[in-house]
PDB file of C-alpha atoms in Angstrom:
ATOM      1  CA  MET A   1      -2.464 -50.449 -24.581  1.00  0.00           C
ATOM      2  CA  SER A   2      -2.400 -48.304 -21.539  1.00  0.00           C
ATOM      3  CA  LYS A   3      -4.907 -45.570 -20.829  1.00  0.00           C
ATOM      4  CA  LYS A   4      -2.083 -42.972 -20.703  1.00  0.00           C
ATOM      5  CA  PHE A   5      -0.870 -43.995 -24.156  1.00  0.00           C
ATOM      6  CA  LEU A   6      -4.368 -43.718 -25.648  1.00  0.00           C
ATOM      7  CA  THR A   7      -4.894 -40.305 -24.048  1.00  0.00           C
ATOM      8  CA  ALA A   8      -1.540 -39.064 -25.362  1.00  0.00           C
ATOM      9  CA  ALA A   9      -2.276 -40.433 -28.847  1.00  0.00           C
ATOM     10  CA  LEU A  10      -5.708 -38.773 -28.967  1.00  0.00           C
ATOM     11  CA  LEU A  11      -4.292 -35.440 -27.800  1.00  0.00           C
ATOM     12  CA  GLY A  12      -1.560 -35.683 -30.425  1.00  0.00           C
ATOM     13  CA  LEU A  13      -4.067 -36.367 -33.189  1.00  0.00           C
ATOM     14  CA  ALA A  14      -6.256 -33.525 -31.995  1.00  0.00           C
ATOM     15  CA  ALA A  15      -3.273 -31.154 -32.082  1.00  0.00           C
ATOM     16  CA  LEU A  16      -2.479 -32.202 -35.671  1.00  0.00           C
ATOM     17  CA  GLY A  17      -6.033 -31.401 -36.734  1.00  0.00           C
ATOM     18  CA  PHE A  18      -5.984 -27.938 -35.175  1.00  0.00           C
ATOM     19  CA  ASN A  19      -5.005 -25.110 -37.495  1.00  0.00           C
ATOM     20  CA  GLY A  20      -4.761 -21.890 -35.497  1.00  0.00           C
ATOM     21  CA  ALA A  21      -4.272 -19.806 -38.641  1.00  0.00           C
ATOM     22  CA  GLN A  22      -7.831 -20.483 -39.741  1.00  0.00           C
ATOM     23  CA  ALA A  23      -9.291 -19.226 -36.492  1.00  0.00           C
ATOM     24  CA  HIS A  24      -8.432 -15.623 -37.366  1.00  0.00           C
ATOM     25  CA  GLY A  25      -7.089 -16.015 -40.907  1.00  0.00           C
ATOM     26  CA  GLY A  26      -7.893 -13.657 -43.713  1.00  0.00           C
ATOM     27  CA  GLY A  27      -9.946 -16.210 -45.569  1.00  0.00           C
ATOM     28  CA  ALA A  28     -10.883 -16.248 -49.226  1.00  0.00           C
ATOM     29  CA  PRO A  29     -11.513 -12.978 -51.064  1.00  0.00           C
ATOM     30  CA  LYS A  30     -15.197 -12.096 -51.409  1.00  0.00           C
ATOM     31  CA  HIS A  31     -14.746  -9.183 -53.819  1.00  0.00           C
ATOM     32  CA  GLY A  32     -11.964 -10.520 -56.053  1.00  0.00           C
ATOM     33  CA  GLY A  33      -9.120  -8.843 -54.192  1.00  0.00           C
ATOM     34  CA  VAL A  34      -6.278  -9.753 -51.853  1.00  0.00           C
ATOM     35  CA  VAL A  35      -7.036 -10.550 -48.190  1.00  0.00           C
ATOM     36  CA  GLN A  36      -4.758  -9.924 -45.202  1.00  0.00           C
ATOM     37  CA  THR A  37      -5.386  -9.970 -41.460  1.00  0.00           C
ATOM     38  CA  SER A  38      -4.311  -7.477 -38.813  1.00  0.00           C
ATOM     39  CA  ASN A  39      -5.569  -6.823 -35.284  1.00  0.00           C
ATOM     40  CA  ASP A  40      -8.129  -9.676 -35.556  1.00  0.00           C
ATOM     41  CA  LEU A  41      -9.730  -7.970 -38.571  1.00  0.00           C
ATOM     42  CA  SER A  42      -9.641  -9.063 -42.227  1.00  0.00           C
ATOM     43  CA  PHE A  43      -8.935  -6.498 -44.923  1.00  0.00           C
ATOM     44  CA  GLU A  44      -9.572  -7.107 -48.634  1.00  0.00           C
ATOM     45  CA  LEU A  45      -7.850  -4.779 -51.093  1.00  0.00           C
ATOM     46  CA  VAL A  46      -9.641  -4.506 -54.454  1.00  0.00           C
ATOM     47  CA  GLY A  47      -8.659  -2.457 -57.492  1.00  0.00           C
ATOM     48  CA  THR A  48     -11.349  -0.276 -59.069  1.00  0.00           C
ATOM     49  CA  PRO A  49     -11.404   1.996 -62.144  1.00  0.00           C
ATOM     50  CA  ALA A  50     -11.191   5.025 -59.815  1.00  0.00           C
ATOM     51  CA  GLY A  51      -8.444   3.600 -57.555  1.00  0.00           C
ATOM     52  CA  ALA A  52      -8.802   0.999 -54.821  1.00  0.00           C
ATOM     53  CA  VAL A  53     -11.141   0.005 -52.025  1.00  0.00           C
ATOM     54  CA  ILE A  54     -10.637  -1.953 -48.814  1.00  0.00           C
ATOM     55  CA  TYR A  55     -13.420  -4.064 -47.313  1.00  0.00           C
ATOM     56  CA  VAL A  56     -13.160  -4.787 -43.571  1.00  0.00           C
ATOM     57  CA  GLU A  57     -14.491  -7.872 -41.781  1.00  0.00           C
ATOM     58  CA  ASP A  58     -14.550  -8.743 -38.110  1.00  0.00           C
ATOM     59  CA  HIS A  59     -14.441 -12.537 -37.696  1.00  0.00           C
ATOM     60  CA  GLY A  60     -16.093 -13.125 -41.059  1.00  0.00           C
ATOM     61  CA  LYS A  61     -18.784 -10.464 -40.694  1.00  0.00           C
ATOM     62  CA  PRO A  62     -18.694  -7.222 -42.703  1.00  0.00           C
ATOM     63  CA  MET A  63     -17.740  -4.220 -40.594  1.00  0.00           C
ATOM     64  CA  ALA A  64     -18.609  -0.636 -41.474  1.00  0.00           C
ATOM     65  CA  PRO A  65     -15.328   1.306 -41.517  1.00  0.00           C
ATOM     66  CA  ALA A  66     -16.890   4.460 -40.033  1.00  0.00           C
ATOM     67  CA  GLY A  67     -14.298   6.241 -37.933  1.00  0.00           C
ATOM     68  CA  LEU A  68     -11.293   4.559 -39.588  1.00  0.00           C
ATOM     69  CA  LYS A  69      -8.953   6.956 -41.320  1.00  0.00           C
ATOM     70  CA  GLY A  70      -5.557   6.640 -42.907  1.00  0.00           C
ATOM     71  CA  LYS A  71      -3.741   6.268 -46.198  1.00  0.00           C
ATOM     72  CA  LEU A  72      -2.879   3.654 -48.799  1.00  0.00           C
ATOM     73  CA  THR A  73       0.648   3.576 -50.209  1.00  0.00           C
ATOM     74  CA  VAL A  74       1.336   1.570 -53.379  1.00  0.00           C
ATOM     75  CA  LEU A  75       4.793   0.675 -54.683  1.00  0.00           C
ATOM     76  CA  ILE A  76       5.119  -0.515 -58.282  1.00  0.00           C
ATOM     77  CA  GLY A  77       8.826  -0.916 -58.912  1.00  0.00           C
ATOM     78  CA  ALA A  78      10.396   2.437 -58.016  1.00  0.00           C
ATOM     79  CA  GLU A  79       7.088   4.324 -58.412  1.00  0.00           C
ATOM     80  CA  LYS A  80       5.306   5.270 -55.178  1.00  0.00           C
ATOM     81  CA  THR A  81       1.764   6.642 -54.969  1.00  0.00           C
ATOM     82  CA  GLU A  82      -0.331   7.520 -51.927  1.00  0.00           C
ATOM     83  CA  ALA A  83      -3.976   8.318 -51.372  1.00  0.00           C
ATOM     84  CA  GLU A  84      -6.134   9.040 -48.369  1.00  0.00           C
ATOM     85  CA  LEU A  85      -8.434   6.211 -47.238  1.00  0.00           C
ATOM     86  CA  VAL A  86     -11.962   7.563 -46.829  1.00  0.00           C
ATOM     87  CA  PRO A  87     -15.000   5.633 -45.526  1.00  0.00           C
ATOM     88  CA  ALA A  88     -17.517   5.096 -48.340  1.00  0.00           C
ATOM     89  CA  GLY A  89     -20.456   2.990 -47.176  1.00  0.00           C
ATOM     90  CA  ASP A  90     -19.231  -0.522 -46.401  1.00  0.00           C
ATOM     91  CA  LYS A  91     -15.631   0.081 -47.510  1.00  0.00           C
ATOM     92  CA  LEU A  92     -12.668   2.453 -47.462  1.00  0.00           C
ATOM     93  CA  GLU A  93     -11.857   4.242 -50.729  1.00  0.00           C
ATOM     94  CA  ALA A  94      -8.494   5.424 -52.069  1.00  0.00           C
ATOM     95  CA  LYS A  95      -8.958   7.432 -55.270  1.00  0.00           C
ATOM     96  CA  GLY A  96      -6.221   7.864 -57.867  1.00  0.00           C
ATOM     97  CA  ILE A  97      -4.322   4.720 -56.881  1.00  0.00           C
ATOM     98  CA  LYS A  98      -3.376   2.187 -59.540  1.00  0.00           C
ATOM     99  CA  LEU A  99      -2.945  -1.468 -58.546  1.00  0.00           C
ATOM    100  CA  ALA A 100      -0.881  -3.647 -60.883  1.00  0.00           C
ATOM    101  CA  SER A 101       0.149  -7.273 -60.598  1.00  0.00           C
ATOM    102  CA  GLY A 102       3.123  -7.567 -58.245  1.00  0.00           C
ATOM    103  CA  ALA A 103       2.527  -4.176 -56.613  1.00  0.00           C
ATOM    104  CA  LYS A 104       3.118  -3.844 -52.882  1.00  0.00           C
ATOM    105  CA  ALA A 105       0.514  -1.900 -50.924  1.00  0.00           C
ATOM    106  CA  VAL A 106       0.499  -0.740 -47.318  1.00  0.00           C
ATOM    107  CA  ALA A 107      -2.633   0.553 -45.606  1.00  0.00           C
ATOM    108  CA  THR A 108      -2.007   2.533 -42.426  1.00  0.00           C
ATOM    109  CA  MET A 109      -5.124   3.342 -40.457  1.00  0.00           C
ATOM    110  CA  THR A 110      -6.169   4.756 -37.116  1.00  0.00           C
ATOM    111  CA  THR A 111      -9.322   3.693 -35.271  1.00  0.00           C
ATOM    112  CA  PRO A 112     -11.580   6.193 -33.454  1.00  0.00           C
ATOM    113  CA  ALA A 113      -9.838   5.018 -30.241  1.00  0.00           C
ATOM    114  CA  ALA A 114      -6.467   6.110 -31.760  1.00  0.00           C
ATOM    115  CA  LYS A 115      -5.269   2.510 -32.262  1.00  0.00           C
ATOM    116  CA  ALA A 116      -2.904   2.130 -35.219  1.00  0.00           C
ATOM    117  CA  ILE A 117      -3.458  -0.648 -37.771  1.00  0.00           C
ATOM    118  CA  THR A 118      -1.010  -1.502 -40.557  1.00  0.00           C
ATOM    119  CA  VAL A 119      -1.863  -3.998 -43.299  1.00  0.00           C
ATOM    120  CA  ARG A 120       0.538  -5.100 -46.046  1.00  0.00           C
ATOM    121  CA  PHE A 121      -0.671  -6.507 -49.366  1.00  0.00           C
ATOM    122  CA  THR A 122       0.956  -7.972 -52.463  1.00  0.00           C
ATOM    123  CA  VAL A 123      -1.298  -7.612 -55.489  1.00  0.00           C
ATOM    124  CA  LYS A 124      -1.682 -10.774 -57.570  1.00  0.00           C
TER     125      LYS A 124
END
């Protein structure tokens, strides 16, 4: 075998083993919710008795959502509900929202630097 062939084969195998989605993927839920990624951040939507919360992580590390503001919109069939997202400790809270299996949720947020972030979820 030639050296060029071996080099090409090794590069090909290395490329097959690389999964770019895991580098910045949402990962597994840590709070029993649904995880999505946007703007290199992971967002986990979790239903609560009072509504819903969203946990934010930056590359696998919890991030305090201080300064983030926005709203959560939930669509269950033809029914649409919205609630303001408010920082509450280590998460964002949306009170009065009901999450049901199959519901579609969209979180629209703005950072303190006025950068818009949109995250779409499908509740399982």
